[in-house]
mmCIF file of C-alpha atoms in Angstrom:
data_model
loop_
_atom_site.group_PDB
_atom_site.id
_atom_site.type_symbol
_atom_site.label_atom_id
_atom_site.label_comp_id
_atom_site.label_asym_id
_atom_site.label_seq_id
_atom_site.Cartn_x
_atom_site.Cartn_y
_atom_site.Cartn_z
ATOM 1 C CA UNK A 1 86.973 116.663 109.865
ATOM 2 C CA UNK A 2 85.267 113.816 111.795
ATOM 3 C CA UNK A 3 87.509 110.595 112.502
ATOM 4 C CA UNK A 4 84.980 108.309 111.072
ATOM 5 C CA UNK A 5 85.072 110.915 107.699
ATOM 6 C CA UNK A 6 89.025 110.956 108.076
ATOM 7 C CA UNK A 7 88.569 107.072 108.015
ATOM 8 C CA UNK A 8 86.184 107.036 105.274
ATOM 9 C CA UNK A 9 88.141 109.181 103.217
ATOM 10 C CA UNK A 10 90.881 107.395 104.040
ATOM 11 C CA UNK A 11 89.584 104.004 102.569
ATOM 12 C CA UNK A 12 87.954 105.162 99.718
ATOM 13 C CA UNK A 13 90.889 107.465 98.442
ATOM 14 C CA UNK A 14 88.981 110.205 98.045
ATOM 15 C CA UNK A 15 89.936 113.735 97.780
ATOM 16 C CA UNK A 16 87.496 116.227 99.617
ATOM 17 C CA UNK A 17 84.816 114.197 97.662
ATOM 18 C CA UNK A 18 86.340 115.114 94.050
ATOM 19 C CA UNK A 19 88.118 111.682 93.568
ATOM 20 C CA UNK A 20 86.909 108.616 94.170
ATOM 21 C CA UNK A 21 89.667 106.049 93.683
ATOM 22 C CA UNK A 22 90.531 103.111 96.170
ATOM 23 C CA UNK A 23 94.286 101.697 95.953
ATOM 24 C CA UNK A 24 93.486 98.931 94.159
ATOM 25 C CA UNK A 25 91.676 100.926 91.920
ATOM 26 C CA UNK A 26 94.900 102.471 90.773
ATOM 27 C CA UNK A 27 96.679 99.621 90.829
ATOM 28 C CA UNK A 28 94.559 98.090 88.381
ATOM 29 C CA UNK A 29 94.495 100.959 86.388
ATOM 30 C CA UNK A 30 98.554 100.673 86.259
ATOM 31 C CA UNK A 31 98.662 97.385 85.914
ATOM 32 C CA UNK A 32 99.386 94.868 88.688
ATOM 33 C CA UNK A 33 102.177 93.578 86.974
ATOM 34 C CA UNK A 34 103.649 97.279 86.608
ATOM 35 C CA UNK A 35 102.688 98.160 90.118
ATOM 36 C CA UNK A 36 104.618 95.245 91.260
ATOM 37 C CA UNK A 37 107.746 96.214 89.122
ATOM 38 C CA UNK A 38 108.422 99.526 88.068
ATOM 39 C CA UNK A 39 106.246 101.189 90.465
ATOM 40 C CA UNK A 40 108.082 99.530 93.087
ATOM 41 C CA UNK A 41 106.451 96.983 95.748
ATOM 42 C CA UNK A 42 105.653 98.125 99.204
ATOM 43 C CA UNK A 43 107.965 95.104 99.994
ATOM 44 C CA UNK A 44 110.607 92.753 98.757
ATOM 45 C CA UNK A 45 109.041 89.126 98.751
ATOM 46 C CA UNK A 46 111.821 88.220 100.706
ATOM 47 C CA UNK A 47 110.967 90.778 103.735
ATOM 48 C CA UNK A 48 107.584 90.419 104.176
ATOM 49 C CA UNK A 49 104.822 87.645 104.304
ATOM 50 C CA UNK A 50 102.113 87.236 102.206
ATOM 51 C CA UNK A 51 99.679 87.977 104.886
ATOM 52 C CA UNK A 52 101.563 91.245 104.894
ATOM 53 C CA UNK A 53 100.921 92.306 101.257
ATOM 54 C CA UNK A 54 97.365 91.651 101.343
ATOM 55 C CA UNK A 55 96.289 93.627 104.533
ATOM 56 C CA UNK A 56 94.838 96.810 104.218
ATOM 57 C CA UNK A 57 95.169 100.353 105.128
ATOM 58 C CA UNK A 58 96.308 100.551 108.807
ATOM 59 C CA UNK A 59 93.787 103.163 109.797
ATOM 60 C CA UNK A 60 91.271 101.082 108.414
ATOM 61 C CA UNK A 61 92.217 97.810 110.381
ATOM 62 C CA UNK A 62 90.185 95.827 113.306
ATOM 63 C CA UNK A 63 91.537 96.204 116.568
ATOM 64 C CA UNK A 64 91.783 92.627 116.150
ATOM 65 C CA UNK A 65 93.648 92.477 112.610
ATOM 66 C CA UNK A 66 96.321 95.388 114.057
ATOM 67 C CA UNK A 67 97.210 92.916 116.207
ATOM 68 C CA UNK A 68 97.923 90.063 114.528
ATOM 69 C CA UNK A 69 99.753 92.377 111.687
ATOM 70 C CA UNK A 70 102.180 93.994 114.726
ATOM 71 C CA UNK A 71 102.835 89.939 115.931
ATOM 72 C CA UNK A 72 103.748 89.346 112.292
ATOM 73 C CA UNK A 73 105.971 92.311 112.214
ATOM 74 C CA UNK A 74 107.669 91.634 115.326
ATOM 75 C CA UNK A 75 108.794 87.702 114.712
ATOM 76 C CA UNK A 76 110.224 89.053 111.472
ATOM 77 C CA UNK A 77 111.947 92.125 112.813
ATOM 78 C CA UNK A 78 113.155 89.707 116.107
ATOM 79 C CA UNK A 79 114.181 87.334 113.768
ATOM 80 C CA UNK A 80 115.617 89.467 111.198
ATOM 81 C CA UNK A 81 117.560 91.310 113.101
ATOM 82 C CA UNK A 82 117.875 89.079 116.334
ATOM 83 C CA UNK A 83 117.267 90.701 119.208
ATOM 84 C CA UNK A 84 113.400 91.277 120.596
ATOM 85 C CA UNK A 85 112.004 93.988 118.497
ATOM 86 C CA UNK A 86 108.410 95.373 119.835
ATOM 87 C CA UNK A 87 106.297 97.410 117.664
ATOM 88 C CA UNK A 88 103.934 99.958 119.453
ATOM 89 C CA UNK A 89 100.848 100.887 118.331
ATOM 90 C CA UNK A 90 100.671 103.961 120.973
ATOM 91 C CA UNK A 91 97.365 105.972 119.703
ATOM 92 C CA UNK A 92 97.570 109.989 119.116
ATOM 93 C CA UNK A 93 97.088 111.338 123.023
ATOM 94 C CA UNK A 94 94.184 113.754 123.203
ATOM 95 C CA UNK A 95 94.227 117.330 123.063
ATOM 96 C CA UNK A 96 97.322 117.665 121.458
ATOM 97 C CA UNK A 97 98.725 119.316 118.708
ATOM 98 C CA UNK A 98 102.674 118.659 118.527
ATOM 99 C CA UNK A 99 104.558 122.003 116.955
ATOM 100 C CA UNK A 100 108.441 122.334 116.763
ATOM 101 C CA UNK A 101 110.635 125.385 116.825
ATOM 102 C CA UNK A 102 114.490 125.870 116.266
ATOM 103 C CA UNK A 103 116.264 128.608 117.308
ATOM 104 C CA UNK A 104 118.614 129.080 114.000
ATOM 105 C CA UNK A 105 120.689 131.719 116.011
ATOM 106 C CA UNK A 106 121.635 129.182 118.012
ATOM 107 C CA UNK A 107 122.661 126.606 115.643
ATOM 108 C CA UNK A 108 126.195 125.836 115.327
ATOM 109 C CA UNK A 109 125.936 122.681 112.569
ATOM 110 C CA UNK A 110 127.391 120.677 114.497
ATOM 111 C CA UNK A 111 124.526 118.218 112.728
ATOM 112 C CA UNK A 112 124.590 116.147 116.035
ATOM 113 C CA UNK A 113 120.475 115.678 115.375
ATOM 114 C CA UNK A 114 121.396 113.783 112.064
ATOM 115 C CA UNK A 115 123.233 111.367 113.343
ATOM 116 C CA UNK A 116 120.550 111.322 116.858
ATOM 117 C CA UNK A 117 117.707 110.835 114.042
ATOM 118 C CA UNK A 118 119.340 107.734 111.574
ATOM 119 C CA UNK A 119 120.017 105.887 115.087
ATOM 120 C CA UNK A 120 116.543 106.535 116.686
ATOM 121 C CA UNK A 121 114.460 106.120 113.173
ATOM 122 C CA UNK A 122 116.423 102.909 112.143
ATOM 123 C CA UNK A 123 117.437 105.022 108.577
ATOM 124 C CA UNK A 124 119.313 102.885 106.233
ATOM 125 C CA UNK A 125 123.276 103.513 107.049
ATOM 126 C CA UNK A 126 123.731 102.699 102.974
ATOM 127 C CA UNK A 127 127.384 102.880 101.134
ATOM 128 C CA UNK A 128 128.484 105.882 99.268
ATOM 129 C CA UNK A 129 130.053 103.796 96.943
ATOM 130 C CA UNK A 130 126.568 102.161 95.758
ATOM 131 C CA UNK A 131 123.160 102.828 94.744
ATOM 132 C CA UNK A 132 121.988 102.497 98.659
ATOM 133 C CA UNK A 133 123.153 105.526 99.866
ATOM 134 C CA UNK A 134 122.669 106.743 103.455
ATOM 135 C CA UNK A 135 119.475 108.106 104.689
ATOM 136 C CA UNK A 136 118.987 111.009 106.794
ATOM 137 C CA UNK A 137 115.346 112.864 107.306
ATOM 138 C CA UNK A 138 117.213 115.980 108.464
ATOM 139 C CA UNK A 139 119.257 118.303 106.368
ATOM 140 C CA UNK A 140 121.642 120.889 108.151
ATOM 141 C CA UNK A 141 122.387 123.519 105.433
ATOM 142 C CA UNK A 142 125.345 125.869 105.539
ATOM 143 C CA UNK A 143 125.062 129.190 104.266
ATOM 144 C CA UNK A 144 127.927 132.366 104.502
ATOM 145 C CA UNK A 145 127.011 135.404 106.437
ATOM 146 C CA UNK A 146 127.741 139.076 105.571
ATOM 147 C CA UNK A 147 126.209 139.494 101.800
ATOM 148 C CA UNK A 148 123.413 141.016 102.693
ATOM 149 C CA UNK A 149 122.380 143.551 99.634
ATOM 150 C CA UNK A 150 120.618 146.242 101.314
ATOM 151 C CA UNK A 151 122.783 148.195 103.300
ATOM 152 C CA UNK A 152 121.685 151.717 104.701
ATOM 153 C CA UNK A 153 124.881 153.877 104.206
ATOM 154 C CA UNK A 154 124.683 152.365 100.506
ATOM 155 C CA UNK A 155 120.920 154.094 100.362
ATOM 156 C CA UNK A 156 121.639 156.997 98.491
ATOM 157 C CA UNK A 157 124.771 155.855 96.811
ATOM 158 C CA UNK A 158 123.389 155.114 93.197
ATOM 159 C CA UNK A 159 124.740 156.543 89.657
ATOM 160 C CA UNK A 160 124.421 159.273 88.566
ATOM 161 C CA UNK A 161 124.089 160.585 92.302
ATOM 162 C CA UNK A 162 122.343 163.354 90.740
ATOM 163 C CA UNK A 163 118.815 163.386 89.178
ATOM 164 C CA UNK A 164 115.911 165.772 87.861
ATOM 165 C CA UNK A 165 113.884 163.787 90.610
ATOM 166 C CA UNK A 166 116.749 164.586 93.143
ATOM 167 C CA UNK A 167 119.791 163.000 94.891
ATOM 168 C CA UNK A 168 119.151 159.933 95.517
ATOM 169 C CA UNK A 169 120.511 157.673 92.749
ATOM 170 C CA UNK A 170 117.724 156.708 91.211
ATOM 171 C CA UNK A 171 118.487 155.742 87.869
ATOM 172 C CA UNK A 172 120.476 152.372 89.220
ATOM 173 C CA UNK A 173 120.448 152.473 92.948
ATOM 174 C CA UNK A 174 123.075 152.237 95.499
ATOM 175 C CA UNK A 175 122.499 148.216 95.558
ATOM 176 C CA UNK A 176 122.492 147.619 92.162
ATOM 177 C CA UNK A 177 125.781 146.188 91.210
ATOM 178 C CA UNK A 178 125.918 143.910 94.522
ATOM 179 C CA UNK A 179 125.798 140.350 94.925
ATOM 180 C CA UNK A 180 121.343 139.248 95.380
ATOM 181 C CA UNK A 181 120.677 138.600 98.649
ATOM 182 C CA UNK A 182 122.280 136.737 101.744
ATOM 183 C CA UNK A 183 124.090 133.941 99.667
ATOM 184 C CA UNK A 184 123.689 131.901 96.648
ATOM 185 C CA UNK A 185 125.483 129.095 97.680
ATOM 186 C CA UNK A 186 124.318 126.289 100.393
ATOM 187 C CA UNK A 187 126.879 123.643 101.583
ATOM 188 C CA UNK A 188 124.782 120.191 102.150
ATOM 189 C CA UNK A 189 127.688 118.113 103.022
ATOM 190 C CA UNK A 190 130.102 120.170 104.772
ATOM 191 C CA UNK A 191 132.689 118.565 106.370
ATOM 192 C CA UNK A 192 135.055 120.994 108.664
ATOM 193 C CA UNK A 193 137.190 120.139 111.185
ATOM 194 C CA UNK A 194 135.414 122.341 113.529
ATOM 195 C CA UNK A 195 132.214 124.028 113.846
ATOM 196 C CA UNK A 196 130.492 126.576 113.834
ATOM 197 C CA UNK A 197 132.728 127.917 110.804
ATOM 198 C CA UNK A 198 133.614 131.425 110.896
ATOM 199 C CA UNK A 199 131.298 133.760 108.707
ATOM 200 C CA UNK A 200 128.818 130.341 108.363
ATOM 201 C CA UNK A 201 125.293 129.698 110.038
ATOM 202 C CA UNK A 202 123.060 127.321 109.719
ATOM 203 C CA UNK A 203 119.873 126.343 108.750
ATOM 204 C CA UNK A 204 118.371 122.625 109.273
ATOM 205 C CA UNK A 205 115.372 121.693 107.675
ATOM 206 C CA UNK A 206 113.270 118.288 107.900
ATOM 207 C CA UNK A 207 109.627 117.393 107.475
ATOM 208 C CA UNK A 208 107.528 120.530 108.277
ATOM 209 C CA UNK A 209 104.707 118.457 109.300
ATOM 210 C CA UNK A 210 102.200 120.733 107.691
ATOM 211 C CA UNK A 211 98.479 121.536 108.426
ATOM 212 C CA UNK A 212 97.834 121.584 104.531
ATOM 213 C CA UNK A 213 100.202 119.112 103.179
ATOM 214 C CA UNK A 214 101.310 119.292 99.595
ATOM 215 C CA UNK A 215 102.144 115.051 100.172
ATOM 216 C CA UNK A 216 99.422 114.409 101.436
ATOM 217 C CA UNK A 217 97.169 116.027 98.724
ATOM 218 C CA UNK A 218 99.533 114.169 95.964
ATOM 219 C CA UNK A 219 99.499 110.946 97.147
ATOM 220 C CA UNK A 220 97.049 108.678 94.890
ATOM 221 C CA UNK A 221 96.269 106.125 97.517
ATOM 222 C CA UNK A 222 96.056 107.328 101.250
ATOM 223 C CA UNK A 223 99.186 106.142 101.974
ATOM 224 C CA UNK A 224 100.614 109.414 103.594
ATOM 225 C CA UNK A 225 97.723 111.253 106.051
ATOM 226 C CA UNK A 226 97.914 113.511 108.737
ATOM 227 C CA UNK A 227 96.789 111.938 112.476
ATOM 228 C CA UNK A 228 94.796 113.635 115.283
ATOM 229 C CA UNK A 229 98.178 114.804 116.522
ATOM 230 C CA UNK A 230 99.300 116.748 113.552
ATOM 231 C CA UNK A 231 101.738 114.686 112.307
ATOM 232 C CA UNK A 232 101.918 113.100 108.881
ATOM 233 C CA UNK A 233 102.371 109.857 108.912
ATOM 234 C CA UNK A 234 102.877 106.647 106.138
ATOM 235 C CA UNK A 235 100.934 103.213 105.959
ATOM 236 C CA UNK A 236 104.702 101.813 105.018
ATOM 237 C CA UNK A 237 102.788 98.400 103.603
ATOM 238 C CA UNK A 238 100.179 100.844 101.678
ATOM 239 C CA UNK A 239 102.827 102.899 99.891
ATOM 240 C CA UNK A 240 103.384 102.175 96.416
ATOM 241 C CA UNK A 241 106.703 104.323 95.894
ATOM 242 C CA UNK A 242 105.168 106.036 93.263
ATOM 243 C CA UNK A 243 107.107 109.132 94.591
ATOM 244 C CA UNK A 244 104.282 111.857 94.111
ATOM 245 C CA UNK A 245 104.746 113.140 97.589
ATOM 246 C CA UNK A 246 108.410 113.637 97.327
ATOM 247 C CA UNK A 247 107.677 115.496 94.243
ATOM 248 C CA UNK A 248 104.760 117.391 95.627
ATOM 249 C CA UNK A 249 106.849 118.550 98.982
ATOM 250 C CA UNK A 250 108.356 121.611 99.020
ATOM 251 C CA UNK A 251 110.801 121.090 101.619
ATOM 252 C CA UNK A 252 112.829 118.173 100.426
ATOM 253 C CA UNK A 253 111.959 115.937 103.183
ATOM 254 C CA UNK A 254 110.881 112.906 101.593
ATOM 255 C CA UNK A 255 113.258 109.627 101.018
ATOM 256 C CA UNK A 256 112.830 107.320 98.658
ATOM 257 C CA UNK A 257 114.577 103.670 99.362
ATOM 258 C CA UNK A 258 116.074 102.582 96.277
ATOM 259 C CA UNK A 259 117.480 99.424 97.486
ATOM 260 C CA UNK A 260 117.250 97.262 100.558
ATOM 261 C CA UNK A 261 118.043 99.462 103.035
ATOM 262 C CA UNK A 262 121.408 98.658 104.810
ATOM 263 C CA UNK A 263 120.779 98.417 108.422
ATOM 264 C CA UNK A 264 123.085 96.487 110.958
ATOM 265 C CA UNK A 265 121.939 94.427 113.830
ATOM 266 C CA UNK A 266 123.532 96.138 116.525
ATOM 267 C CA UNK A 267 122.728 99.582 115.304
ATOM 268 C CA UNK A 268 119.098 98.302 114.851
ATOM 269 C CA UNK A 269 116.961 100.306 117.417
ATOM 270 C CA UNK A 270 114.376 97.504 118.509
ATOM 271 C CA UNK A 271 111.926 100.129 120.203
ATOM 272 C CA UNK A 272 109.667 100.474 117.414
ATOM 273 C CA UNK A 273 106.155 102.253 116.329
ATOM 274 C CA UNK A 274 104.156 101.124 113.496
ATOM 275 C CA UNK A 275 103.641 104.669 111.901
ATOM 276 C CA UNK A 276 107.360 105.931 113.565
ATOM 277 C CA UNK A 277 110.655 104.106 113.390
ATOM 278 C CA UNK A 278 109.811 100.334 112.083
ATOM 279 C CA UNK A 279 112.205 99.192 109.262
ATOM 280 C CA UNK A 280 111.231 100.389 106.343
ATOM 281 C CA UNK A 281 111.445 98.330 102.869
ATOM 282 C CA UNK A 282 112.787 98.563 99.525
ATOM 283 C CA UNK A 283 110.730 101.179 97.360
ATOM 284 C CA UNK A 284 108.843 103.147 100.385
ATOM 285 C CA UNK A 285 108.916 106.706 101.112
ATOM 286 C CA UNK A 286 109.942 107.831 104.806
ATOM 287 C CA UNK A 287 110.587 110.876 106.091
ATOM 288 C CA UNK A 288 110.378 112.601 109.701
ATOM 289 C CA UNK A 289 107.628 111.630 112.285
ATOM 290 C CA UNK A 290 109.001 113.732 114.789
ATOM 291 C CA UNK A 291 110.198 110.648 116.328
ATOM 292 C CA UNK A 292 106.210 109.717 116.858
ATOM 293 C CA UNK A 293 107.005 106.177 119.004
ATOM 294 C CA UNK A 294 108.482 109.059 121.318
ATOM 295 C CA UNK A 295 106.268 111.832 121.487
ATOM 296 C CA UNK A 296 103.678 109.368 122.284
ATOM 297 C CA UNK A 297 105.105 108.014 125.097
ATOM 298 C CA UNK A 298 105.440 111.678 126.290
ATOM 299 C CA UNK A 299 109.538 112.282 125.346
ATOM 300 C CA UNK A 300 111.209 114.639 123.378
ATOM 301 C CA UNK A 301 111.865 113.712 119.372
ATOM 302 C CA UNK A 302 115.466 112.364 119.425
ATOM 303 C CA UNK A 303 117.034 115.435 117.745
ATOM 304 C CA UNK A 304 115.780 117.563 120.269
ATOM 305 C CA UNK A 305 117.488 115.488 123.184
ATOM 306 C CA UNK A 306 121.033 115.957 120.902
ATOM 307 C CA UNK A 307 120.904 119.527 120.185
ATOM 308 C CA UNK A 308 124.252 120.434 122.822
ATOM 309 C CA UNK A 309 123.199 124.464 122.240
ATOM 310 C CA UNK A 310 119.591 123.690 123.137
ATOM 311 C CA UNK A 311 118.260 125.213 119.981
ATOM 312 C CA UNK A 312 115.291 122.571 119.518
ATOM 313 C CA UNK A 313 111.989 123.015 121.231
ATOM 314 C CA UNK A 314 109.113 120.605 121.303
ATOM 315 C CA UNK A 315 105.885 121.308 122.990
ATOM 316 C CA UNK A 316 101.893 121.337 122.440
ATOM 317 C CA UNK A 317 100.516 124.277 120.643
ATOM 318 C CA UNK A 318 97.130 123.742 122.122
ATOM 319 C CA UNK A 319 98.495 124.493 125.960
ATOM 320 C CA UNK A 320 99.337 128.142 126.416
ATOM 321 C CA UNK A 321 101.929 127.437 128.746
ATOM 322 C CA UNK A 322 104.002 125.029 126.878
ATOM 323 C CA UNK A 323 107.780 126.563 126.194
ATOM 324 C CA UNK A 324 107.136 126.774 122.320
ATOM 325 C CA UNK A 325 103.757 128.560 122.637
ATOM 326 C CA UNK A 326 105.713 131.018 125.039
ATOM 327 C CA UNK A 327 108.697 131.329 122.332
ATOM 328 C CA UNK A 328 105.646 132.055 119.126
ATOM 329 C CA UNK A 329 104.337 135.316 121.283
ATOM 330 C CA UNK A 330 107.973 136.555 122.314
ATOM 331 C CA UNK A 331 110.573 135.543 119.606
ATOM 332 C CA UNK A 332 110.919 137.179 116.179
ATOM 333 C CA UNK A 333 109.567 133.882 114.083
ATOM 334 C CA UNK A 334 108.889 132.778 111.014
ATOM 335 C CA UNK A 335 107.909 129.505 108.620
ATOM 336 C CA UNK A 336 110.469 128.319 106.002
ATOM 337 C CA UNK A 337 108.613 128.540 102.447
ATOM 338 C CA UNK A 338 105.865 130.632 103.967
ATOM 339 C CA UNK A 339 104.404 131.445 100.864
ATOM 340 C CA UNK A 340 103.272 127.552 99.416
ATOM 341 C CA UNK A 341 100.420 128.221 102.328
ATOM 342 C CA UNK A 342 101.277 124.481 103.358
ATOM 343 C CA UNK A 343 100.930 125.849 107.084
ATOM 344 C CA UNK A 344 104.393 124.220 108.208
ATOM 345 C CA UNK A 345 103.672 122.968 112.031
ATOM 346 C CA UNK A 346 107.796 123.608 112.057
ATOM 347 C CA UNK A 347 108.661 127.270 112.986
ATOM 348 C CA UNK A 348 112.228 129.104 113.070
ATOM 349 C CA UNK A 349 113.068 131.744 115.158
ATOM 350 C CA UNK A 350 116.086 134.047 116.510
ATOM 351 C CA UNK A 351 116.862 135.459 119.776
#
């Protein structure tokens, strides 16, 4: 696809051609009142100016308006949160196609690249005791080794051992009254002393950034689209918090921001992109960017600096010699969820 078609597409809401239907087409449709109550706004009236709810799509911007909306963004954020906050507007390098791969034999859960992520992205730290919970874009599932159902010496072990068809348990099967597959119970929110837990490994999963996005398809206004690099991104002042994306993502990486998102001053992080790690308000999806005000500037995502076992790689699939182009041709990998054909740009492998 073209960048002036991308654009295009983008501004007119359309759908490979089938749907023509502009934002404010479907806000209408809702009901501007609705939109601006139960749909949720893309921002509290006491965050954000005026000037901020009427500007349109980013992608769709002047140089000259991106400009002026960054200024406004950064006298709020530097006087919100008061320190100097800069907002980037780093463009997508060329020739680049960012991929990510993690090394889940590696892994020991120590879920260091949560707590890297909330401080780099500026998540909301939330209360557990109220309606603004936490927010963290990566999950670190724990699951129990050793269950696995098919074992060879168990092969030929079914009832009755004996058949017309011969000996080889047929009739139920040697695996037949064992427990389905590896385990059917995932720990979110472990909480051991120490880690890695005996018989436990682990298995973290965040924003796939997908070449065929499920959100991206879902979303009725543009707000969520992939960029040159890959990535797929949210217009934070174009979102509606409708939720569609979170619903149409099969990976659970979407966050919705129920309330005013709880966010200190001092653990405010004031190095900020416009598509990455800028506040976010009240009623806006988020999810992971792979820390795009980064990866732009040529660093590694946060999560990947973190990882103490090194089990997070981050590299261009379009060079050959890049270290996770290298680990695709040599380690045994594979794509969470392979089967939604979303194309995950996120791979998992073992040694």
């Amino acid at each position: 696809m073209s960048e002036d078609k991308r654009k295009n597409d983008i501004a007119e809401g359309q759908d490979d051609g089938a749907t023509k239907e502009s934002r404010r087409d479907f806000l209408k449709k809702l009901g501007v009142a609705a939109a601006a109550t139960t749909v949720a706004p893309a921002a509290t009236a006491k965050a954000a100016s005026i000037a901020e709810h009427l500007q349109t799509h980013f992608e769709m911007m002047s140089d000259s308006q991106k400009e002026k909306a960054i200024a406004r963004l950064e006298k709020r954020y530097s006087e919100q949160f008061e320190k100097q906050v800069t907002v980037a507007n780093t463009p997508a390098p060329d020739g680049v196609l960012f991929g990510y791969a993690l090394n889940i034999s590696k892994c020991i859960g120590c879920r260091r690249c949560v707590e890297a992520c909330v401080r780099e992205n500026n998540q909301s730290r939330g209360e557990e005791d109220t309606r603004h919970l936490p927010i963290q874009w990566i999950r670190v599932l724990e699951m129990t080794r050793g269950n696995d159902t098919f074992q060879l010496e168990n092969w030929h072990k079914g009832s009755p051992s004996s058949s017309p068809i011969g000996d080889y348990g047929v009739q139920s099967g040697g695996h037949a009254d064992k427990a389905v597959g590896i385990s059917g119970h995932v720990e979110h929110y472990y909480e051991p002393e120490q880690v890695p837990e005996e018989n436990s490994f682990y298995f973290p999963v965040q924003c796939q950034q997908c070449e065929d996005p499920a959100c991206v398809r879902a979303c009725p206004v543009r707000a969520t689209y992939r960029d040159p690099n890959g990535i797929v991104v949210i217009d934070y002042n174009w979102c509606i918090g409708c939720r569609m994306c979170q619903l149409a993502c099969p990976y659970w990486a979407r966050r919705f921001n129920w309330g005013e998102p709880i966010l200190p001053n001092e653990d405010m992080n004031p190095k900020t992109h416009y598509l990455g790690n800028r506040p976010r308000m009240r009623g806006v999806m988020e999810k992971c960017t792979f820390c795009l005000q980064r990866v732009r500037d040529g660093r590694y995502p946060a999560c990947v600096e973190a990882c103490p076992v090194g089990a997070r790689k981050f590299g261009n699939l379009l060079d050959p010699e890049s270290e996770i182009r290298k680990i695709l041709a040599h380690k045994k990998v594979f794509r969470f969820k392979e089967d939604f054909n979303t194309e995950p740009k996120f791979f998992y492998y073992m040694d």
